[in-house]
Amino acid sequence: MKRVQMFLAGAFIAVGSLYAQSSDAEWQAGVAKLKETIQTNPAQAAEEAEHLIKGKNKKNVELLVAIGDAYLNADKIPEAQEYAALARKANGKSALASVLEGNIAVKQKNAGLASQKYEEAIYFDPKCTEAYLKYADIYKSANASLAIEKLNQLKDLEPSNTAVDKKLAEIYYLKNDFNKAVEAYANFAMGPTATEEDLVKYAFALFLNHDFDKSLEVANMGLQKNARHAAFNRLAMYNYTDLKRFDEALKAADDAGYGTSVTDINSWDKAFYGFNNTFNPESIITLMMCDDPLVPGVFNKWENKIRPSAVASNDGAGIPAPEEILRVFPMKSGKEATPANGYDDEKFYRDRDPRFYRTFAFSGCEWPGVEKPLWLFAYKYSDKDGNMYRYTDGRKGDSGVSGKSRAIVWKMSDPKTAIGAENSSSTDIMEYRYGELLLNVAECYAAQGKAECLTYLGKVRSRVGILSTDNYGLGSISGRYELIKAVLTERQIELAYEGKRPWDLKRWLLFEGGAGFDPNIGGGYNSGTGAYDPELAWGAGWKIYDGQNGRPNYTRTDNVLTRLGMKPLSGTKHTSKIWAYDIDNIHAVDEYEGDKVNHPLIDNELYKKVPAIKRDMNETEREVALNKLDEFYEGVNMKTYDPIEKLGDKYGMDSGATEKDRNFLFAWRGWYYIYPIHYDMYDAGKGNTWIEQTAGWMIENRTPSCTTVDEQNGTYYYCTVEE
């Protein structure tokens, strides 16, 4: 189990350091033996400890402290306290005894007492190095200034002590004060006392300070010792990139082994949860999670969002997948999901991209779990009282898996997470991964209209088992805008539910193409339907580019979306479909059978013959299971319906608080593209000049009375009436 310890990281110094200067080799050897015996034979260890302190050693503070520290390192706190008391009795002003007492307090997570004891040790012995360092460990996160103050006191006493520099570097690094961190690392990081971790942090601090040459030097120094070291290769890749040495950057990425863990669809799936607290070759930037209840806010809560209630401690989990995302995923050939390519809407789960079966669960799927698996079925029916219900995962009604879709999100669910632990999972999150890197390279080529784009899209698809036939199903597309569209579509598939889509919408102006639709201004709102009408709202909004000052002229008929051959998202909504059994008839079904929720098809023989569809099934196994699922649906005449048309307003994908509140449409405002970056960012004296791709974009409205578009400091300044 990963532990993020308060105050503890680096807090303990080896026992030997407390008594290394003693000339009594005999008792030192005895303590070394004691350390082993404590673990294997506690009773014998107690006898050995008693023997060590007989006679003249009864008041040997170094020995008493050494024994106490041996017990403490073995988590034997009462015994450690006993020898700390003996050491204090032997010398009431012993700095070593105070340090041991402080160590015990740290073990007990009593930071206040520990800091008091370390200050006491410094009072008794102003040159007690361990006390300064351990005091700094306590306060390095809670109060860095206090820690730095104490370390500087020690630095004045021992200017050449590299342990002080090391601790100062660590604290400045944690504070994101990379200038001072670099100064401290420079005093020891290139010497024999530096660890591999020190070198990594030194190189990274240099990189963040834009000292790319020095950072690269340090990274290469680490690579001389370990040519496959992921962090050093990563830093080399970063530095080569910023130094515009791109070929060397790519080699560094390859040498780091990125992407090597994904060789088929199973390894692709497990890359999201199979490398907890270990190096994951798929992950370039990892957000570390923790399962220590003492450290709030660092848990992975994804499981709590997506798990059906029958395999979760909550009541109401499960994310319905809209039809729009289900249709984006291609067929297993890589071709678009259309009837011409073999797509059957009634059997939308057949012959799909391998990633489809790792991203979504549908009826017949077995949701894995530690305590129990869930055989998921989901459909609507009418009970004996004429009430409409949704049967799913042993529950009735619309709780549990939402009744608004034929599929729910399955991706990134860790089967090892126990019921009750959905909000405290320690599964690390891939903030940036190799698959996205391939897509980013593809997008760069696409923006230039280069065919190499298809090569990188092929790399993405080949990793999950899509065959290379006809460019991995992509066909013979060419031209800048066709390639960009292909990349954006592939990003929807590969990066589904990883939090990347909103930024794609912003980067490529996919809400309305940058052409000027903003329903928040002027007309456009239809009170009869509760919807925004892009046609009525046209001209009342804004435009990112209007042809002035050398900028493109984006119009309603010529903008990003029309060039890509895509429709705007503004004015649209998510839609859904559901499965229903004999929905127009009343079924004599009791709500419960014992303590189990009942449903009309529970005793159906075809239902019983459907094998559980597991996420890690191979294609042959899945085909057998899906054939039985088809037989069941055909045998009972299970139908697909539009939920709004058949069941009423409240079953819409985006239904709100009331049954009539079903007309939610995407209605994006100008500042949604980038917010709230102020125009001052383009002034070298005030902000960042390197965010070039945002030049000309609108910013947050600042003048509520203004309803026009103004130009300030070379950028557009967007103003509108606040709602």
XYZ file of C-alpha atoms in Angstrom:
723
model
C 0.000 0.000 0.000
C 1.300 3.401 -0.920
C 1.710 5.678 2.029
C 2.154 9.399 1.897
C 3.494 10.060 5.377
C 3.045 13.362 7.186
C 6.374 14.631 8.475
C 8.095 11.285 7.934
C 9.735 11.376 4.538
C 13.480 11.200 5.140
C 12.997 11.607 8.852
C 15.011 8.638 9.990
C 18.793 8.445 9.939
C 20.503 5.097 10.234
C 21.054 3.931 13.757
C 24.751 3.795 13.254
C 24.986 7.532 12.730
C 24.120 8.118 16.375
C 27.044 6.192 17.724
C 29.457 5.801 14.842
C 32.197 7.709 16.681
C 32.241 5.320 19.617
C 35.359 3.230 20.043
C 33.515 0.377 21.659
C 33.340 -1.988 18.677
C 32.009 -4.774 20.879
C 28.680 -3.203 21.780
C 28.313 -1.808 18.275
C 28.525 -5.357 16.943
C 26.016 -6.396 19.600
C 23.533 -3.757 18.468
C 23.967 -4.804 14.838
C 23.064 -8.384 15.841
C 20.178 -7.080 17.956
C 18.572 -5.473 14.912
C 18.190 -8.895 13.313
C 17.026 -10.642 16.467
C 14.284 -8.075 17.123
C 12.565 -9.218 13.925
C 13.022 -12.964 14.369
C 12.981 -13.555 18.130
C 11.721 -10.634 20.251
C 12.210 -12.493 23.539
C 15.836 -13.259 22.746
C 16.319 -9.677 21.593
C 15.179 -8.429 25.002
C 17.739 -10.660 26.702
C 20.504 -9.519 24.361
C 19.636 -5.870 25.011
C 19.720 -6.426 28.786
C 23.111 -8.119 28.433
C 24.499 -5.193 26.381
C 23.750 -2.594 29.065
C 25.145 -4.513 32.041
C 27.936 -3.098 34.086
C 29.732 -0.026 32.805
C 27.312 0.327 29.845
C 24.356 1.013 32.117
C 24.909 4.734 31.654
C 26.284 4.567 28.115
C 23.891 7.031 26.443
C 25.129 6.218 22.932
C 24.429 2.535 23.489
C 21.021 3.111 25.102
C 19.981 5.396 22.258
C 21.257 2.907 19.674
C 19.156 0.113 21.218
C 16.130 2.411 21.390
C 16.545 3.368 17.748
C 16.854 -0.309 16.762
C 13.499 -1.006 18.419
C 11.961 2.100 16.883
C 13.011 1.129 13.370
C 11.288 -2.215 13.997
C 8.090 -0.353 15.018
C 8.478 -1.469 18.642
C 7.509 1.856 20.179
C 7.077 0.776 23.864
C 10.564 -0.776 23.908
C 12.011 2.305 22.184
C 10.397 4.506 24.837
C 11.880 2.327 27.581
C 15.440 2.839 26.326
C 14.839 6.531 25.663
C 13.859 6.860 29.340
C 17.023 5.007 30.409
C 19.139 7.307 28.236
C 17.460 10.366 29.735
C 18.040 8.992 33.238
C 21.691 8.409 32.434
C 22.116 11.991 31.176
C 19.332 14.489 31.605
C 20.927 16.886 29.135
C 21.759 14.382 26.411
C 21.110 15.660 22.874
C 21.108 12.074 21.616
C 18.321 11.152 24.058
C 16.303 14.152 22.867
C 16.763 13.090 19.251
C 15.510 9.585 20.058
C 12.477 11.035 21.871
C 11.825 13.222 18.845
C 12.067 10.185 16.554
C 9.505 8.373 18.696
C 7.152 11.365 18.517
C 7.493 11.393 14.728
C 6.579 7.712 14.641
C 3.491 8.562 16.677
C 2.681 11.415 14.250
C 3.070 13.973 17.024
C 4.815 16.706 15.088
C 4.567 19.289 17.874
C 6.332 17.109 20.435
C 8.913 15.991 17.888
C 9.899 19.549 16.961
C 10.109 20.414 20.668
C 12.486 17.506 21.288
C 14.698 18.405 18.320
C 14.936 22.012 19.507
C 15.789 20.648 22.956
C 18.607 18.593 21.429
C 19.990 21.708 19.695
C 19.848 23.568 23.021
C 21.839 20.799 24.720
C 24.253 20.519 21.790
C 24.249 23.344 19.199
C 26.281 21.094 16.883
C 23.802 18.175 16.919
C 23.437 17.859 13.149
C 20.703 15.212 13.280
C 18.425 17.494 15.281
C 18.623 20.322 12.729
C 17.945 18.004 9.817
C 15.047 16.247 11.477
C 13.491 19.495 12.630
C 13.606 20.607 9.002
C 11.913 17.364 7.919
C 8.978 18.096 10.183
C 8.406 21.592 8.902
C 9.441 21.270 5.249
C 5.787 20.935 4.157
C 3.906 22.614 7.010
C 6.156 25.659 7.416
C 9.038 25.733 4.955
C 10.353 29.060 6.300
C 10.987 27.533 9.741
C 12.736 24.561 8.175
C 14.949 26.798 6.020
C 15.785 29.014 9.001
C 16.954 26.009 11.029
C 19.006 24.622 8.149
C 20.710 27.970 7.579
C 21.707 27.973 11.256
C 23.367 24.617 10.689
C 24.906 25.882 7.443
C 26.625 28.665 9.394
C 28.085 26.066 11.753
C 29.006 23.532 9.064
C 29.440 25.315 5.704
C 30.759 22.199 3.963
C 28.022 19.843 5.208
C 26.399 18.554 2.013
C 23.529 17.043 4.005
C 22.375 20.605 4.701
C 22.527 21.530 1.028
C 20.628 18.382 0.189
C 17.850 19.187 2.624
C 17.678 22.825 1.483
C 17.464 21.694 -2.141
C 14.620 19.329 -1.274
C 12.631 22.035 0.499
C 13.143 24.670 -2.199
C 12.123 22.072 -4.776
C 8.909 21.334 -2.855
C 8.236 25.102 -2.677
C 8.694 25.404 -6.454
C 11.502 27.878 -5.779
C 13.655 26.388 -8.506
C 16.237 29.196 -8.543
C 17.284 28.482 -4.969
C 16.820 24.744 -5.466
C 19.337 24.861 -8.311
C 21.808 26.782 -6.117
C 21.542 24.165 -3.386
C 21.742 21.173 -5.742
C 24.839 22.657 -7.378
C 26.712 22.312 -4.052
C 26.445 18.522 -3.937
C 24.484 16.979 -6.829
C 27.547 16.332 -8.984
C 29.464 14.773 -6.083
C 29.587 11.277 -4.552
C 26.868 11.897 -1.928
C 24.149 12.611 -4.506
C 21.555 9.954 -5.149
C 19.866 9.195 -8.443
C 16.774 11.018 -7.199
C 18.878 14.090 -6.419
C 20.198 14.158 -9.977
C 16.689 13.803 -11.423
C 15.367 16.705 -9.350
C 18.426 18.836 -10.120
C 17.996 18.253 -13.843
C 14.271 18.987 -13.635
C 14.804 22.192 -11.637
C 17.322 23.329 -14.249
C 14.839 22.517 -17.004
C 12.104 24.544 -15.310
C 14.586 27.412 -15.057
C 15.072 27.122 -18.836
C 18.745 26.178 -18.404
C 18.333 23.462 -21.016
C 22.020 22.893 -21.691
C 22.907 22.311 -18.034
C 19.779 20.223 -17.468
C 20.723 18.072 -20.434
C 24.258 17.696 -19.051
C 22.910 16.404 -15.730
C 20.393 14.098 -17.431
C 23.111 12.625 -19.648
C 25.264 12.113 -16.557
C 22.462 9.973 -15.135
C 22.080 8.118 -18.442
C 25.753 7.161 -18.370
C 24.938 5.075 -15.294
C 21.573 3.768 -16.543
C 20.847 4.227 -20.233
C 17.235 2.993 -19.824
C 16.351 5.276 -16.924
C 12.874 6.619 -17.701
C 13.156 9.959 -15.867
C 16.560 10.885 -17.327
C 15.447 9.932 -20.834
C 12.308 11.963 -20.315
C 14.321 14.991 -19.229
C 16.664 14.510 -22.157
C 13.626 14.432 -24.451
C 12.286 17.666 -22.904
C 15.613 19.463 -23.218
C 16.368 18.278 -26.743
C 12.888 19.453 -27.743
C 13.379 22.952 -26.307
C 16.836 23.093 -27.876
C 15.117 22.176 -31.172
C 17.208 19.007 -31.494
C 14.147 16.988 -32.460
C 15.806 13.843 -33.798
C 17.658 13.409 -30.514
C 14.427 14.099 -28.626
C 12.672 11.255 -30.441
C 15.583 8.909 -29.729
C 15.439 9.818 -26.022
C 11.727 9.038 -25.998
C 12.392 5.669 -27.617
C 15.248 4.925 -25.213
C 12.968 5.608 -22.268
C 10.812 2.731 -23.459
C 7.645 4.777 -23.761
C 4.765 2.984 -25.388
C 6.358 -0.439 -25.054
C 3.791 -1.714 -22.551
C 0.925 -1.545 -25.075
C 1.160 -4.359 -27.616
C -2.480 -5.425 -27.865
C -5.906 -4.426 -26.601
C -5.471 -6.194 -23.250
C -2.253 -4.355 -22.427
C -3.874 -1.117 -23.637
C -6.699 -1.659 -21.145
C -4.394 -2.567 -18.250
C -2.143 0.415 -18.857
C -4.793 2.482 -17.050
C -4.735 0.514 -13.812
C -1.979 -2.115 -13.920
C 0.996 0.055 -12.920
C -0.027 1.481 -9.571
C 3.020 3.184 -7.991
C 5.351 1.650 -10.579
C 6.814 2.922 -13.831
C 4.224 2.779 -16.579
C 5.787 2.995 -20.058
C 2.487 4.314 -21.417
C 2.504 7.294 -19.048
C 4.665 10.333 -19.812
C 3.234 12.495 -17.017
C 1.668 10.684 -14.069
C -0.547 12.158 -11.357
C 0.241 10.059 -8.292
C -2.669 8.973 -6.153
C -2.681 7.840 -2.540
C -4.769 5.580 -0.318
C -3.662 7.057 3.016
C -6.790 8.403 4.789
C -4.629 11.033 6.535
C -3.916 12.774 3.250
C -7.132 14.230 1.778
C -7.759 15.124 -1.802
C -5.297 12.811 -3.534
C -7.533 9.842 -4.247
C -8.685 8.536 -7.615
C -12.494 8.714 -7.406
C -13.188 7.453 -10.919
C -14.544 4.123 -9.657
C -17.203 5.931 -7.662
C -18.378 7.710 -10.788
C -18.742 4.769 -13.134
C -19.453 1.625 -11.134
C -23.012 0.263 -11.194
C -24.559 0.299 -7.759
C -24.551 -3.487 -7.395
C -20.746 -3.519 -7.329
C -20.297 -0.247 -5.470
C -21.068 1.123 -2.038
C -22.975 4.070 -3.511
C -26.467 4.145 -4.991
C -26.622 5.751 -8.376
C -23.258 5.300 -10.074
C -22.861 4.625 -13.721
C -22.223 7.082 -16.567
C -24.586 6.655 -19.552
C -22.910 6.852 -22.932
C -24.718 9.023 -25.503
C -25.311 7.730 -29.013
C -22.880 10.293 -30.405
C -19.865 8.698 -28.722
C -21.044 5.130 -29.359
C -21.225 5.879 -33.090
C -17.801 7.566 -33.195
C -16.082 4.255 -32.508
C -15.458 2.499 -35.850
C -15.967 -1.105 -36.875
C -13.237 -3.636 -36.111
C -11.884 -2.984 -39.618
C -11.272 0.640 -38.623
C -13.946 1.865 -41.036
C -16.672 4.263 -39.976
C -19.702 2.733 -38.231
C -22.219 2.979 -41.093
C -24.654 0.441 -42.548
C -22.478 0.295 -45.669
C -19.596 -0.917 -43.480
C -21.697 -3.502 -41.631
C -23.079 -1.434 -38.753
C -26.456 -2.615 -37.383
C -28.035 -0.147 -34.980
C -30.066 -2.855 -33.221
C -26.851 -4.781 -32.646
C -24.547 -1.805 -32.159
C -22.192 -3.965 -30.115
C -21.199 -6.242 -33.018
C -17.871 -6.098 -34.896
C -16.609 -2.888 -33.303
C -13.169 -1.408 -32.718
C -11.409 -3.432 -29.933
C -11.344 -0.285 -27.793
C -15.155 -0.218 -27.862
C -15.305 -3.318 -25.642
C -12.848 -1.812 -23.149
C -14.608 1.547 -23.050
C -18.295 0.578 -22.733
C -20.388 -2.048 -20.959
C -23.801 -3.105 -22.220
C -26.350 -5.792 -21.463
C -24.695 -9.163 -20.983
C -21.392 -7.719 -19.775
C -19.910 -8.936 -16.530
C -18.534 -6.077 -14.502
C -15.572 -7.508 -12.584
C -15.256 -7.003 -8.871
C -13.283 -8.150 -5.880
C -16.240 -9.390 -3.845
C -18.588 -10.334 -6.660
C -18.878 -9.852 -10.391
C -21.962 -8.222 -11.862
C -23.826 -9.693 -14.773
C -25.299 -6.534 -16.202
C -28.624 -6.400 -17.982
C -30.457 -3.186 -18.642
C -33.848 -2.714 -20.224
C -37.231 -1.049 -19.679
C -40.494 -2.856 -18.966
C -43.900 -2.309 -17.375
C -44.774 -4.076 -14.122
C -48.164 -5.446 -13.026
C -49.250 -1.989 -11.871
C -48.398 -0.407 -15.204
C -45.364 1.417 -13.826
C -42.375 1.829 -16.093
C -39.199 0.394 -14.651
C -35.672 -0.233 -15.739
C -34.179 -3.501 -14.668
C -30.453 -3.312 -14.181
C -27.859 -4.905 -11.910
C -30.374 -6.156 -9.392
C -32.128 -2.827 -8.973
C -35.357 -1.249 -10.123
C -36.158 2.253 -11.177
C -33.713 4.787 -12.564
C -31.165 4.549 -9.750
C -28.000 2.594 -10.292
C -27.144 2.675 -13.963
C -28.998 5.576 -15.528
C -31.878 4.607 -17.777
C -30.858 6.955 -20.571
C -28.568 4.800 -22.689
C -27.923 1.297 -23.986
C -24.359 1.406 -22.667
C -22.408 2.760 -19.718
C -18.758 3.746 -19.355
C -16.431 0.855 -18.496
C -13.019 2.306 -19.316
C -10.303 2.587 -16.641
C -12.236 0.585 -14.042
C -9.822 -1.345 -11.835
C -11.293 -4.749 -10.914
C -9.032 -4.906 -7.878
C -10.728 -1.953 -6.171
C -12.921 -3.338 -3.412
C -16.520 -2.353 -2.774
C -16.428 0.564 -0.355
C -13.082 1.829 -1.655
C -14.440 3.617 -4.742
C -13.609 7.046 -3.324
C -10.147 6.142 -2.063
C -8.549 4.295 -4.939
C -4.797 4.787 -5.263
C -4.702 4.015 -8.992
C -2.435 6.609 -10.575
C -3.795 8.866 -13.322
C -2.052 9.278 -16.669
C -2.121 13.000 -17.280
C -0.228 12.639 -20.542
C 0.440 9.296 -22.188
C 2.168 7.799 -25.190
C -1.045 7.320 -27.175
C -1.698 11.053 -26.957
C 1.887 11.771 -27.998
C 1.329 9.773 -31.192
C -1.881 11.696 -31.811
C -0.122 15.017 -31.215
C 2.511 14.124 -33.802
C -0.275 13.078 -36.200
C -2.000 16.417 -35.632
C 1.185 18.336 -36.420
C 1.498 16.537 -39.739
C -2.231 16.987 -40.419
C -2.010 20.746 -39.901
C 0.637 20.764 -42.629
C -1.415 18.513 -44.901
C 1.300 15.824 -44.842
C 0.591 12.114 -45.377
C 2.815 11.200 -42.398
C -0.311 11.927 -40.363
C -1.766 8.581 -41.489
C 1.415 6.791 -40.420
C 0.960 7.961 -36.840
C -2.775 7.298 -36.806
C -1.870 3.804 -37.982
C 0.528 3.449 -35.044
C -2.326 4.280 -32.667
C -4.638 1.721 -34.252
C -2.095 -1.036 -34.743
C -1.355 -1.081 -31.007
C -4.900 -2.250 -30.250
C -5.125 -4.868 -32.974
C -6.755 -3.082 -35.932
C -5.347 -4.553 -39.150
C -3.340 -2.400 -41.571
C -5.761 -3.037 -44.466
C -6.705 0.183 -46.299
C -4.620 2.403 -44.016
C -6.071 0.769 -40.883
C -9.565 1.496 -42.152
C -8.853 5.199 -42.669
C -8.813 4.891 -46.457
C -7.055 7.220 -48.849
C -7.843 10.527 -47.204
C -5.610 13.440 -48.038
C -5.557 17.185 -47.736
C -5.128 19.317 -44.657
C -8.698 19.466 -43.444
C -9.540 15.816 -44.082
C -6.473 14.808 -42.098
C -7.292 17.176 -39.228
C -10.803 15.758 -39.051
C -9.408 12.204 -38.949
C -7.075 13.153 -36.084
C -9.847 14.824 -34.096
C -12.045 11.748 -34.535
C -9.255 9.399 -33.476
C -8.664 11.524 -30.374
C -12.329 11.042 -29.450
C -11.842 7.275 -29.651
C -8.398 6.739 -28.168
C -8.730 9.354 -25.416
C -12.418 8.853 -24.598
C -13.241 9.822 -20.986
C -9.672 10.949 -20.269
C -10.598 14.649 -20.073
C -9.058 15.678 -23.394
C -12.137 16.382 -25.497
C -13.044 19.820 -24.027
C -9.608 21.127 -24.924
C -9.885 19.773 -28.463
C -13.180 21.633 -28.814
C -11.485 24.822 -27.693
C -8.320 24.442 -29.741
C -10.177 23.828 -32.995
C -13.187 26.108 -32.426
C -15.581 23.179 -32.730
C -18.448 24.843 -30.867
C -19.348 27.033 -33.825
C -16.199 27.290 -35.926
C -15.261 30.735 -34.714
C -17.925 32.158 -36.984
C -19.899 34.275 -34.565
C -22.718 32.409 -32.804
C -23.343 33.366 -29.196
C -26.908 32.845 -27.930
C -26.192 34.866 -24.810
C -26.447 38.067 -26.803
C -29.515 39.443 -28.470
C -31.979 37.024 -30.028
C -31.799 33.351 -30.542
C -33.765 32.072 -27.601
C -37.034 30.386 -28.484
C -39.263 30.507 -25.406
C -41.666 28.013 -26.957
C -39.116 25.210 -27.264
C -36.664 26.373 -24.628
C -33.922 26.106 -27.240
C -31.351 28.405 -28.744
C -31.573 28.870 -32.490
C -28.213 29.495 -34.194
C -29.908 31.198 -37.135
C -31.734 33.692 -34.952
C -28.638 34.286 -32.858
C -26.402 34.928 -35.843
C -24.962 38.408 -35.905
C -25.698 39.051 -32.253
C -22.558 37.285 -31.118
C -18.911 37.613 -31.905
C -16.209 36.467 -34.254
C -12.702 35.412 -33.401
C -11.384 36.474 -36.771
C -12.978 39.123 -39.003
C -10.349 39.626 -41.703
C -8.839 42.737 -40.132
C -5.124 43.276 -39.583
C -4.154 40.273 -41.652
C -6.390 37.820 -39.786
C -8.596 35.284 -41.604
C -12.178 36.248 -42.276
C -14.353 33.590 -40.638
C -17.951 33.683 -41.794
C -20.961 31.517 -41.237
C -20.220 29.673 -44.475
C -16.436 29.660 -44.323
C -14.888 28.783 -40.980
C -13.064 25.973 -39.233
C -16.063 23.651 -39.116
C -17.159 24.100 -42.729
C -13.611 23.496 -43.897
C -13.437 20.346 -41.779
C -16.813 19.188 -43.041
C -18.208 19.088 -39.504
C -21.340 20.486 -37.925
C -21.211 22.973 -35.032
C -21.948 21.732 -31.527
C -23.841 24.892 -30.636
C -27.531 24.251 -30.989
C -27.202 20.460 -30.605
C -27.591 18.013 -27.742
C -26.673 14.502 -26.733
C -29.168 11.842 -27.731
C -29.726 8.325 -26.525
C -31.522 5.067 -27.181
C -32.773 2.372 -24.841
C -33.688 -1.290 -24.943
C -37.214 -2.199 -23.896
C -39.123 -5.462 -23.527
C -42.786 -5.554 -24.562
C -43.075 -2.061 -23.260
C -46.744 -1.529 -24.141
C -48.018 -4.447 -22.054
C -48.435 -5.012 -18.345
C -46.434 -7.853 -16.794
C -47.421 -9.671 -13.653
C -44.062 -9.299 -11.998
C -43.598 -8.742 -8.312
C -41.092 -6.081 -7.516
C -39.072 -8.429 -5.311
C -38.548 -12.154 -5.060
C -37.262 -12.544 -1.549
C -34.561 -9.919 -1.239
C -33.781 -9.920 -4.955
C -35.295 -7.559 -7.494
C -37.381 -9.440 -10.038
C -37.952 -8.818 -13.742
C -40.064 -10.413 -16.515
C -37.237 -12.308 -18.246
C -35.421 -13.695 -15.230
C -36.590 -17.273 -15.958
C -36.293 -17.045 -19.730
C -34.268 -19.973 -21.111
C -32.571 -17.857 -23.786
C -31.605 -15.333 -21.110
C -29.990 -18.080 -19.045
C -27.895 -19.255 -22.005
C -26.124 -15.921 -22.538
C -22.505 -16.263 -21.289
C -21.170 -13.383 -19.261
C -19.299 -11.020 -21.586
C -15.990 -10.214 -19.892
C -13.859 -7.181 -20.663
C -10.738 -9.249 -21.297
C -12.369 -11.802 -23.598
C -10.591 -12.562 -26.840
C -12.485 -11.968 -30.079
C -13.511 -15.604 -30.543
C -14.911 -15.891 -27.021
C -16.763 -12.616 -27.387
C -18.314 -13.685 -30.684
C -19.762 -16.821 -29.045
C -21.246 -14.732 -26.232
C -22.649 -12.079 -28.576
C -24.276 -14.744 -30.735
C -26.176 -15.958 -27.662
C -27.064 -12.365 -26.769
C -28.458 -11.895 -30.280
C -30.540 -15.071 -29.924
C -31.957 -13.832 -26.647
C -32.905 -10.393 -27.980
C -34.413 -11.812 -31.151
C -36.229 -14.543 -29.236
C -37.964 -12.148 -26.825
C -38.339 -9.345 -29.399
C -36.268 -6.816 -27.472
C -36.538 -3.461 -29.230
C -34.539 -0.252 -29.441
C -36.464 2.975 -28.775
C -35.909 6.685 -28.674
C -36.638 7.261 -24.966
C -38.231 10.679 -25.412
C -40.563 9.613 -28.183
C -41.624 6.413 -26.447
C -41.431 7.097 -22.754
C -41.815 10.808 -22.262
C -39.805 13.930 -21.783
C -37.976 12.966 -18.624
C -36.025 10.212 -20.334
C -34.026 12.556 -22.524
C -30.253 12.335 -22.275
C -29.978 15.859 -20.935
C -33.194 16.005 -18.929
C -33.242 18.468 -16.112
C -35.137 18.969 -12.878
C -38.589 18.734 -14.444
C -40.094 16.376 -16.985
C -40.476 19.192 -19.496
C -36.934 20.424 -19.030
C -35.453 18.261 -21.751
C -34.311 20.779 -24.298
C -30.815 21.450 -23.078
C -28.684 22.406 -26.059
C -25.034 23.279 -26.282
C -24.842 27.047 -26.283
C -21.225 28.099 -25.993
C -20.186 31.653 -25.315
C -17.208 33.400 -26.752
C -15.000 33.335 -23.716
C -15.401 29.564 -23.343
C -12.598 29.138 -25.817
C -9.983 30.445 -23.482
C -10.756 31.830 -20.050
C -9.689 33.817 -18.119
C -6.339 34.686 -19.780
C -6.113 38.465 -19.882
C -4.882 40.386 -22.907
C -1.894 41.526 -20.836
C -0.422 38.097 -21.489
C 0.676 39.357 -24.893
C 2.680 42.166 -23.327
C 6.212 40.945 -22.635
C 6.386 43.141 -19.588
C 3.178 41.814 -18.070
C 2.625 38.210 -19.072
C 3.528 35.252 -21.239
C 4.375 35.830 -24.854
C 4.861 32.209 -25.756
C 1.184 31.178 -25.916
C 1.112 31.996 -29.588
C -1.837 29.794 -30.506
C -4.199 31.981 -28.495
C -3.430 35.186 -30.383
C -6.663 36.833 -31.443
C -8.893 34.859 -29.126
C -11.565 36.478 -27.033
C -11.143 36.989 -23.335
C -13.458 37.301 -20.356
C -16.073 40.012 -20.550
C -15.078 42.917 -18.316
C -17.586 45.672 -19.128
C -21.176 44.555 -18.503
C -22.600 47.540 -20.341
C -20.656 46.850 -23.536
C -22.273 44.818 -26.312
C -19.699 45.290 -29.055
C -16.353 43.840 -29.966
C -13.408 46.142 -29.316
C -9.756 45.749 -30.106
C -7.166 46.398 -27.425
C -3.409 45.864 -27.483
C -3.587 43.970 -30.748
C -6.150 41.441 -29.509
C -9.920 41.376 -29.420
C -11.577 42.247 -26.196
C -14.937 40.631 -25.793
C -17.712 42.469 -23.960
C -21.299 41.493 -23.396
C -24.132 41.845 -20.947
C -23.914 39.450 -18.032
C -26.831 37.115 -17.392
